[in-house]
Amino acid sequence: MQVSTIAYKCPCCGAPLSYDGESGKVKCAACGNEYDVDAIEAMSGGNDEGSIIFSTTSDSFSSSETGQMHAYVCPNCGAELMTDGTTTATECAYCGSPTVLPDNISGGVRPEKVLPFKITKEQAQKQFEDYFKGKRLMPNIFLNTRNRIAEMRKLYVPYWLFDCDASADIVFDAEKSDTSREGDYEVTRTRHYMVRRAGSLGFDSIPVDASSKLDDMICESLEPYDMSKAVEFSPAVLAGAMADRADTDVKKCEARAVERVKTSTEQAMRDTVNGYDSVTVRSRNIRSTDGKATPVLLPVWLITTEKQVDSKKQVYTFAINGQTGELTCDVPADMGKSFGWFMGIFAGVCAVGYGLLVLLNAMGVL
């Protein structure tokens, strides 16, 4: 298999170029020049000097391993880059030169849109550092030691965006109760109602993670994204960042999108049933039509930090929305601290209750 690599370089000084989401242009960090994406694409497309054709190697790997890995040569310094089969863009581990792999892109699903990064690396680092402030229930390893970043990646994550129309016909069982005193008895009367709601809703750009390497819960915690800021896909937009190719089938992602449509539609209908003490669903019929799936790339700063837990090295992942700065992580709360916090609250409530009993008894109420 033959693979070509392209490194976008500044026409003036030869330094690597990076795409800037704010200006929508490709910028050179060395000389400060800016270029239109189309102009850089045209220059790169007509110049074979920066493109190197080579074959993947399989000397050190089995046939099954080579099916999942590729070896690329950095056009800038000649270093060999190792990536998996879904990577579409990366940067050299030695010289830091951004490298785009267009041949790898054409072999899979081509994204239609890319949402550029708005959060800078410095802002993402500060967000990471500020996250630990005031988190008393966090494990001590994050509070007693400096949280060093083991790896920080500027990553475009593949998503499928789903658009559809949903129609719903839902029947609710509702109850309304009132209590009154009749002689020596306290009587509660409960009225039962059947409430029906029907209507339609339109859904645009429901994002579903199309990468099997990232936890779906982490990805959904980073939402929402403002897709009105997205730009048309171009390999030059990926310059200065890494990107993964979609490796989750659209049908599998569709099931998650349909689930979210049904949940949101039911909740929208439920929000219109007001004035009752309790409401439960008796039956529901929700259908979606005119569905459309669009492959896109969304910006995520992915940070990993390593900690020694019981003499074992544990890796924790932090993800930051590259557009809004929203942060999520897989760090669990300390169980001992959580239990102690709960017991403290419980003891406080008991103490207040006991104090009220003593006071009421002293007043002769009890």
Coordinates of N, CA and C in Angstrom, one line a residue, residues 9-209:
K9 N 3.8 24.2 4.5 CA 4.9 25.1 4.9 C 4.7 26.5 4.4
C10 N 5.2 27.4 5.2 CA 5.1 28.8 4.8 C 5.9 29.1 3.5
P11 N 5.3 29.7 2.5 CA 6.0 30.0 1.3 C 7.2 31.0 1.4
C12 N 7.1 31.8 2.5 CA 8.1 32.8 2.7 C 9.4 32.2 3.5
C13 N 9.1 31.5 4.6 CA 10.2 31.1 5.5 C 10.4 29.6 5.6
G14 N 9.4 28.8 5.1 CA 9.5 27.4 5.1 C 9.1 26.7 6.4
A15 N 8.6 27.5 7.4 CA 8.2 27.0 8.7 C 6.8 26.3 8.6
P16 N 6.5 25.4 9.5 CA 5.2 24.7 9.4 C 4.0 25.7 9.6
L17 N 2.9 25.5 8.9 CA 1.7 26.3 9.0 C 0.7 25.7 9.9
S18 N -0.2 26.5 10.6 CA -1.3 26.0 11.4 C -2.5 26.7 11.0
Y19 N -3.7 26.0 11.1 CA -4.9 26.7 10.8 C -5.4 27.5 12.0
D20 N -5.9 28.7 11.8 CA -6.4 29.5 12.9 C -7.9 29.7 12.7
G21 N -8.6 29.2 13.7 CA -10.0 29.2 13.7 C -10.6 30.6 13.7
E22 N -10.0 31.5 14.4 CA -10.5 32.9 14.5 C -10.6 33.6 13.2
S23 N -9.4 33.5 12.5 CA -9.3 34.3 11.2 C -9.8 33.5 10.0
G24 N -9.8 32.1 10.2 CA -10.2 31.3 9.0 C -9.0 31.1 8.0
K25 N -7.8 31.5 8.5 CA -6.7 31.4 7.5 C -5.6 30.5 8.1
V26 N -4.6 30.2 7.3 CA -3.5 29.4 7.7 C -2.4 30.4 8.1
K27 N -1.8 30.2 9.3 CA -0.8 31.2 9.8 C 0.5 30.5 10.0
C28 N 1.5 31.3 9.9 CA 2.9 30.9 10.2 C 3.3 31.5 11.5
A29 N 3.7 30.6 12.5 CA 4.1 31.1 13.8 C 5.5 31.7 13.8
A30 N 6.3 31.4 12.7 CA 7.7 32.0 12.7 C 7.7 33.4 12.1
C31 N 7.1 33.6 11.0 CA 7.2 35.0 10.4 C 5.9 35.8 10.5
G32 N 4.8 35.1 11.0 CA 3.6 35.8 11.2 C 2.7 36.0 10.0
N33 N 3.1 35.5 8.8 CA 2.3 35.7 7.6 C 1.0 34.8 7.7
E34 N -0.1 35.3 7.0 CA -1.3 34.6 6.9 C -1.6 34.3 5.4
Y35 N -2.3 33.2 5.2 CA -2.6 32.8 3.8 C -4.0 32.2 3.8
D36 N -4.7 32.4 2.7 CA -6.0 31.8 2.5 C -5.8 30.3 2.3
V37 N -6.8 29.5 2.8 CA -6.7 28.1 2.7 C -6.7 27.6 1.2
D38 N -7.5 28.2 0.4 CA -7.5 27.9 -1.0 C -6.1 28.1 -1.7
A39 N -5.5 29.2 -1.3 CA -4.2 29.5 -1.9 C -3.1 28.5 -1.5
I40 N -3.1 28.1 -0.2 CA -2.2 27.1 0.2 C -2.5 25.7 -0.4
E41 N -3.7 25.4 -0.5 CA -4.1 24.2 -1.2 C -3.6 24.1 -2.6
A42 N -3.8 25.3 -3.3 CA -3.3 25.3 -4.7 C -1.8 25.2 -4.8
M43 N -1.1 25.8 -3.9 CA 0.3 25.8 -4.0 C 0.8 24.4 -3.6
S44 N 0.2 23.7 -2.6 CA 0.6 22.4 -2.2 C 0.2 21.3 -3.3
G45 N -0.9 21.5 -3.9 CA -1.4 20.6 -4.9 C -0.5 20.6 -6.1
G46 N 0.2 21.7 -6.5 CA 1.0 21.7 -7.7 C 2.5 21.6 -7.4
N47 N 2.8 21.2 -6.2 CA 4.2 21.1 -5.8 C 4.5 19.7 -5.2
D48 N 5.2 18.9 -6.0 CA 5.5 17.5 -5.5 C 6.7 17.5 -4.6
E49 N 7.3 18.6 -4.3 CA 8.5 18.6 -3.5 C 8.2 18.2 -2.1
G50 N 7.1 18.6 -1.5 CA 6.7 18.3 -0.2 C 6.0 16.9 0.0
S51 N 5.8 16.2 -1.1 CA 5.1 15.0 -1.0 C 6.1 13.8 -1.2
I52 N 6.0 12.9 -0.3 CA 6.9 11.7 -0.3 C 6.1 10.4 -0.4
I53 N 6.4 9.6 -1.4 CA 5.7 8.4 -1.6 C 6.5 7.3 -1.0
F54 N 5.9 6.4 -0.1 CA 6.7 5.3 0.5 C 5.7 4.2 0.8
S55 N 6.3 3.1 1.1 CA 5.4 1.9 1.5 C 5.5 1.7 3.0
T56 N 4.3 1.2 3.5 CA 4.3 0.8 4.9 C 5.3 -0.4 5.1
T57 N 5.8 -0.4 6.3 CA 6.8 -1.5 6.7 C 6.1 -2.5 7.5
S58 N 6.5 -3.7 7.4 CA 5.9 -4.8 8.3 C 7.0 -5.7 8.8
D59 N 8.2 -5.2 8.9 CA 9.3 -6.0 9.4 C 9.1 -6.4 10.8
S60 N 8.6 -5.5 11.7 CA 8.5 -5.8 13.1 C 7.1 -6.2 13.6
F61 N 6.2 -6.2 12.7 CA 4.8 -6.5 13.1 C 4.2 -7.7 12.3
S62 N 3.2 -8.3 13.0 CA 2.5 -9.4 12.3 C 1.5 -8.8 11.3
S63 N 0.9 -9.6 10.5 CA 0.0 -9.1 9.4 C -1.2 -8.5 10.1
S64 N -1.7 -9.0 11.2 CA -2.8 -8.4 11.9 C -2.5 -7.0 12.4
E65 N -1.3 -6.8 12.9 CA -0.8 -5.5 13.4 C -0.7 -4.5 12.3
T66 N -0.1 -4.9 11.2 CA 0.1 -3.9 10.1 C -1.3 -3.5 9.5
G67 N -2.3 -4.3 9.7 CA -3.6 -3.9 9.2 C -4.2 -2.8 10.1
Q68 N -3.6 -2.5 11.3 CA -4.1 -1.5 12.2 C -3.1 -0.4 12.4
M69 N -1.9 -0.5 11.8 CA -0.9 0.5 12.0 C -0.3 0.9 10.7
H70 N 0.2 2.1 10.6 CA 0.9 2.6 9.4 C 2.2 3.4 9.9
A71 N 3.2 3.3 9.0 CA 4.4 4.1 9.3 C 4.6 5.2 8.3
Y72 N 4.7 6.4 8.7 CA 4.9 7.6 7.8 C 6.2 8.2 8.1
V73 N 6.7 8.9 7.1 CA 8.0 9.7 7.3 C 7.7 11.1 7.2
C74 N 8.2 11.8 8.3 CA 8.0 13.3 8.4 C 8.6 14.0 7.2
P75 N 7.9 14.8 6.4 CA 8.5 15.5 5.3 C 9.5 16.6 5.7
N76 N 9.5 16.9 7.0 CA 10.3 18.0 7.4 C 11.7 17.6 7.9
C77 N 11.7 16.5 8.8 CA 13.0 16.1 9.4 C 13.3 14.6 9.1
G78 N 12.4 13.9 8.5 CA 12.7 12.5 8.1 C 12.4 11.5 9.1
A79 N 11.9 11.9 10.3 CA 11.6 11.0 11.4 C 10.4 10.1 10.9
E80 N 10.3 8.9 11.5 CA 9.2 8.0 11.2 C 8.1 8.2 12.2
L81 N 6.9 8.3 11.7 CA 5.7 8.5 12.5 C 4.9 7.3 12.5
M82 N 4.4 6.8 13.7 CA 3.5 5.7 13.8 C 2.1 6.2 14.2
T83 N 1.2 5.7 13.4 CA -0.2 6.1 13.7 C -1.1 4.9 13.4
D84 N -2.3 4.9 14.0 CA -3.2 3.8 13.7 C -4.0 4.0 12.4
G85 N -4.8 3.1 12.1 CA -5.5 3.1 10.8 C -6.5 4.2 10.6
T86 N -7.0 4.8 11.8 CA -8.0 5.8 11.7 C -7.5 7.3 11.7
T87 N -6.2 7.4 11.9 CA -5.6 8.8 12.1 C -5.5 9.4 10.7
T88 N -6.0 10.7 10.6 CA -5.9 11.4 9.3 C -4.9 12.6 9.4
A89 N -4.6 13.0 10.6 CA -3.6 14.1 10.7 C -2.9 13.9 12.0
T90 N -1.6 14.3 12.0 CA -0.8 14.2 13.2 C 0.3 15.2 13.2
E91 N 1.2 15.2 14.2 CA 2.4 16.1 14.1 C 3.6 15.3 14.6
C92 N 4.7 15.6 14.0 CA 6.0 14.9 14.3 C 6.3 14.9 15.7
A93 N 6.7 13.8 16.3 CA 7.1 13.7 17.7 C 8.4 14.4 18.0
Y94 N 9.2 14.6 16.9 CA 10.6 15.1 17.1 C 10.7 16.6 16.8
C95 N 10.2 17.0 15.6 CA 10.3 18.4 15.2 C 9.0 19.2 15.4
G96 N 7.9 18.5 15.7 CA 6.6 19.1 15.9 C 5.9 19.6 14.6
S97 N 6.4 19.2 13.4 CA 5.9 19.7 12.2 C 4.5 19.1 11.9
P98 N 3.5 19.9 11.7 CA 2.1 19.3 11.4 C 2.2 18.6 10.1
T99 N 1.6 17.4 10.1 CA 1.5 16.6 8.9 C 0.1 16.1 8.6
V100 N -0.4 16.3 7.4 CA -1.7 15.8 7.0 C -1.5 14.6 6.1
L101 N -2.4 13.6 6.2 CA -2.3 12.4 5.5 C -3.6 12.3 4.6
P102 N -3.5 12.9 3.4 CA -4.7 12.9 2.6 C -5.1 11.6 2.0
D103 N -4.1 10.7 1.8 CA -4.5 9.4 1.2 C -5.3 8.6 2.2
N104 N -5.0 8.8 3.5 CA -5.7 8.0 4.5 C -7.1 8.6 4.6
I105 N -7.3 9.9 4.4 CA -8.7 10.4 4.4 C -9.5 9.9 3.3
S106 N -9.0 9.8 2.1 CA -9.8 9.4 1.0 C -10.3 7.9 1.1
G107 N -9.6 7.1 2.0 CA -10.0 5.7 2.1 C -11.2 5.5 3.0
G108 N -11.7 6.5 3.7 CA -12.8 6.4 4.6 C -13.9 7.4 4.3
V109 N -14.6 7.7 5.4 CA -15.7 8.7 5.3 C -15.1 10.1 5.3
R110 N -15.4 10.9 4.2 CA -14.8 12.2 4.1 C -15.7 13.2 4.9
P111 N -15.2 13.9 5.9 CA -16.1 14.8 6.6 C -16.5 16.0 5.8
E112 N -17.7 16.4 5.9 CA -18.2 17.6 5.2 C -17.9 18.9 5.8
K113 N -17.9 18.9 7.2 CA -17.6 20.2 7.9 C -16.6 20.0 9.0
V114 N -15.9 21.1 9.3 CA -14.9 21.1 10.4 C -15.2 22.3 11.3
L115 N -15.3 22.1 12.6 CA -15.5 23.2 13.5 C -14.2 23.6 14.1
P116 N -13.7 24.7 13.7 CA -12.3 25.1 14.1 C -12.2 25.3 15.6
F117 N -11.0 25.2 16.1 CA -10.7 25.5 17.5 C -10.8 27.0 17.8
K118 N -11.4 27.3 18.9 CA -11.4 28.7 19.4 C -10.6 28.8 20.7
I119 N -10.6 27.7 21.5 CA -9.8 27.7 22.8 C -8.4 27.4 22.5
T120 N -7.5 28.3 22.9 CA -6.0 28.1 22.7 C -5.5 27.0 23.7
K121 N -4.2 26.6 23.4 CA -3.6 25.7 24.2 C -3.4 26.2 25.6
E122 N -3.0 27.5 25.7 CA -2.8 28.2 27.0 C -4.1 28.2 27.8
Q123 N -5.2 28.5 27.1 CA -6.5 28.5 27.8 C -6.9 27.1 28.3
A124 N -6.6 26.1 27.5 CA -7.0 24.8 27.9 C -6.1 24.3 29.1
Q125 N -4.9 24.7 29.1 CA -4.0 24.4 30.3 C -4.5 25.0 31.5
K126 N -4.9 26.3 31.4 CA -5.4 27.0 32.6 C -6.8 26.4 33.1
Q127 N -7.6 26.0 32.1 CA -8.8 25.3 32.5 C -8.5 24.0 33.3
F128 N -7.5 23.3 32.8 CA -7.1 22.1 33.5 C -6.6 22.3 34.9
E129 N -5.8 23.4 35.1 CA -5.2 23.7 36.4 C -6.3 24.2 37.3
D130 N -7.3 25.0 36.8 CA -8.3 25.6 37.7 C -9.3 24.6 38.1
Y131 N -9.4 23.5 37.4 CA -10.4 22.5 37.7 C -10.3 21.9 39.1
F132 N -9.1 21.8 39.6 CA -8.8 21.2 40.9 C -9.1 22.1 42.1
K133 N -9.3 23.4 41.8 CA -9.6 24.3 42.9 C -10.9 24.1 43.5
G134 N -11.0 23.9 44.8 CA -12.3 23.8 45.5 C -12.9 22.4 45.4
K135 N -12.2 21.4 44.8 CA -12.8 20.1 44.7 C -12.3 19.2 45.9
R136 N -13.0 19.4 47.0 CA -12.6 18.7 48.3 C -12.8 17.2 48.2
L137 N -13.7 16.7 47.4 CA -14.0 15.3 47.4 C -13.1 14.6 46.4
M138 N -12.2 15.3 45.7 CA -11.3 14.7 44.8 C -10.2 13.9 45.5
P139 N -9.7 12.8 44.9 CA -8.7 12.0 45.6 C -7.4 12.9 45.9
N140 N -6.8 12.6 47.1 CA -5.7 13.4 47.5 C -4.5 13.5 46.5
I141 N -4.4 12.5 45.7 CA -3.3 12.5 44.7 C -3.4 13.7 43.8
F142 N -4.6 14.2 43.6 CA -4.8 15.4 42.8 C -4.7 16.7 43.6
L143 N -4.8 16.6 44.9 CA -4.7 17.8 45.7 C -3.4 18.0 46.4
N144 N -2.7 16.9 46.7 CA -1.4 17.1 47.4 C -0.2 17.1 46.5
T145 N -0.4 16.9 45.3 CA 0.7 16.9 44.3 C 0.4 17.8 43.2
R146 N 1.4 18.3 42.5 CA 1.2 19.1 41.3 C 0.7 18.2 40.1
N147 N -0.3 18.6 39.5 CA -0.9 17.9 38.4 C -0.2 18.2 37.1
R148 N 0.7 17.3 36.7 CA 1.4 17.5 35.5 C 0.7 16.9 34.3
I149 N 0.8 17.5 33.2 CA 0.2 17.0 32.0 C 1.2 16.0 31.3
A150 N 0.7 14.8 31.2 CA 1.6 13.8 30.6 C 1.5 13.9 29.1
E151 N 0.4 14.3 28.5 CA 0.2 14.4 27.1 C -1.0 15.3 26.9
M152 N -0.8 16.3 25.9 CA -1.9 17.2 25.5 C -2.0 17.2 24.0
R153 N -3.2 16.8 23.6 CA -3.4 16.7 22.1 C -4.5 17.6 21.6
K154 N -4.2 18.3 20.5 CA -5.2 19.1 19.9 C -5.9 18.2 18.8
L155 N -7.1 17.8 19.2 CA -7.6 16.6 18.4 C -9.0 17.0 17.8
Y156 N -9.1 16.7 16.5 CA -10.4 16.7 15.9 C -11.1 15.4 16.0
V157 N -12.2 15.3 16.7 CA -12.9 14.1 16.9 C -14.0 13.9 15.8
P158 N -14.1 12.7 15.2 CA -15.2 12.5 14.2 C -16.5 12.3 14.9
Y159 N -17.5 13.0 14.3 CA -18.9 12.8 14.8 C -19.8 12.6 13.5
W160 N -21.0 12.1 13.8 CA -22.1 12.1 12.9 C -23.1 13.1 13.4
L161 N -23.5 14.0 12.6 CA -24.6 14.9 13.0 C -25.9 14.5 12.3
F162 N -26.9 14.3 13.1 CA -28.2 13.7 12.6 C -29.2 14.8 12.6
D163 N -29.9 15.0 11.5 CA -31.1 15.8 11.4 C -32.3 15.0 11.1
C164 N -33.5 15.3 11.7 CA -34.7 14.6 11.4 C -35.9 15.4 12.0
D165 N -37.1 14.9 11.6 CA -38.3 15.4 12.1 C -38.9 14.3 12.9
A166 N -39.5 14.7 14.1 CA -40.1 13.7 14.9 C -41.6 14.0 15.2
S167 N -42.5 13.0 15.1 CA -43.9 13.2 15.4 C -44.2 12.3 16.6
A168 N -45.0 12.8 17.5 CA -45.3 12.1 18.8 C -46.8 12.1 19.1
D169 N -47.3 11.0 19.7 CA -48.6 10.9 20.2 C -48.5 10.2 21.5
I170 N -48.6 10.9 22.7 CA -48.3 10.4 24.0 C -49.5 10.6 24.9
V171 N -49.8 9.5 25.6 CA -50.9 9.5 26.6 C -50.3 9.4 28.0
F172 N -50.7 10.4 28.8 CA -50.2 10.4 30.2 C -51.3 10.1 31.2
D173 N -51.0 9.4 32.3 CA -51.9 9.3 33.4 C -51.5 10.3 34.5
A174 N -52.4 11.2 34.8 CA -52.1 12.2 35.8 C -53.0 12.2 37.0
E175 N -52.5 12.6 38.1 CA -53.3 12.6 39.4 C -53.2 14.0 40.1
K176 N -54.3 14.3 40.7 CA -54.3 15.6 41.5 C -55.0 15.2 42.8
S177 N -54.4 15.5 43.9 CA -54.9 15.2 45.2 C -55.1 16.4 46.1
D178 N -56.1 16.4 47.0 CA -56.2 17.4 48.0 C -56.7 16.8 49.3
T179 N -56.3 17.3 50.4 CA -56.6 16.8 51.7 C -57.4 17.8 52.5
S180 N -58.4 17.3 53.2 CA -59.2 18.1 54.1 C -59.5 17.4 55.4
R181 N -59.9 18.1 56.4 CA -60.3 17.4 57.7 C -61.8 17.4 57.8
E182 N -62.4 16.2 58.0 CA -63.8 16.1 58.2 C -64.0 15.4 59.5
G183 N -64.4 16.2 60.5 CA -64.6 15.7 61.9 C -63.2 15.2 62.5
D184 N -63.2 13.9 62.9 CA -62.0 13.4 63.4 C -61.1 12.8 62.4
Y185 N -61.4 12.9 61.1 CA -60.7 12.2 60.1 C -60.0 13.2 59.1
E186 N -58.9 12.9 58.6 CA -58.2 13.6 57.6 C -58.5 12.8 56.3
V187 N -59.2 13.5 55.3 CA -59.6 12.8 54.1 C -58.8 13.3 52.9
T188 N -58.2 12.4 52.1 CA -57.5 12.7 50.9 C -58.3 12.2 49.7
R189 N -58.6 13.1 48.8 CA -59.3 12.8 47.6 C -58.3 12.9 46.4
T190 N -58.3 11.9 45.6 CA -57.4 11.8 44.4 C -58.3 11.8 43.2
R191 N -58.0 12.7 42.3 CA -58.7 12.7 41.0 C -57.7 12.2 39.9
H192 N -58.2 11.3 39.0 CA -57.4 10.7 38.0 C -57.8 11.3 36.6
Y193 N -56.8 11.6 35.8 CA -57.0 12.2 34.5 C -56.2 11.4 33.5
M194 N -56.7 11.4 32.3 CA -55.9 10.9 31.1 C -55.7 12.1 30.2
V195 N -54.4 12.4 30.0 CA -53.9 13.6 29.3 C -53.2 13.1 28.0
R196 N -53.7 13.7 26.9 CA -53.0 13.3 25.6 C -52.3 14.5 25.0
R197 N -51.1 14.3 24.5 CA -50.4 15.3 23.8 C -49.9 14.7 22.5
A198 N -50.0 15.5 21.4 CA -49.6 15.1 20.1 C -48.9 16.3 19.4
G199 N -47.9 16.1 18.6 CA -47.2 17.2 18.0 C -46.0 16.7 17.2
S200 N -45.3 17.7 16.7 CA -44.1 17.4 15.9 C -43.0 18.3 16.3
L201 N -41.7 17.8 16.2 CA -40.5 18.7 16.5 C -39.5 18.4 15.4
G202 N -38.7 19.4 15.2 CA -37.6 19.3 14.3 C -36.2 19.2 15.0
F203 N -35.3 18.3 14.6 CA -34.0 18.2 15.3 C -32.9 18.5 14.3
D204 N -32.0 19.3 14.6 CA -30.9 19.6 13.8 C -29.6 19.4 14.5
S205 N -28.6 18.7 13.8 CA -27.3 18.6 14.3 C -27.2 17.9 15.6
I206 N -27.8 16.7 15.8 CA -27.6 15.9 17.0 C -26.3 15.2 16.8
P207 N -25.3 15.5 17.7 CA -24.0 14.9 17.5 C -23.9 13.6 18.2
V208 N -23.3 12.6 17.5 CA -23.0 11.3 18.1 C -21.5 11.0 17.7
D209 N -20.7 10.6 18.7 CA -19.3 10.3 18.6 C -19.1 9.2 17.6

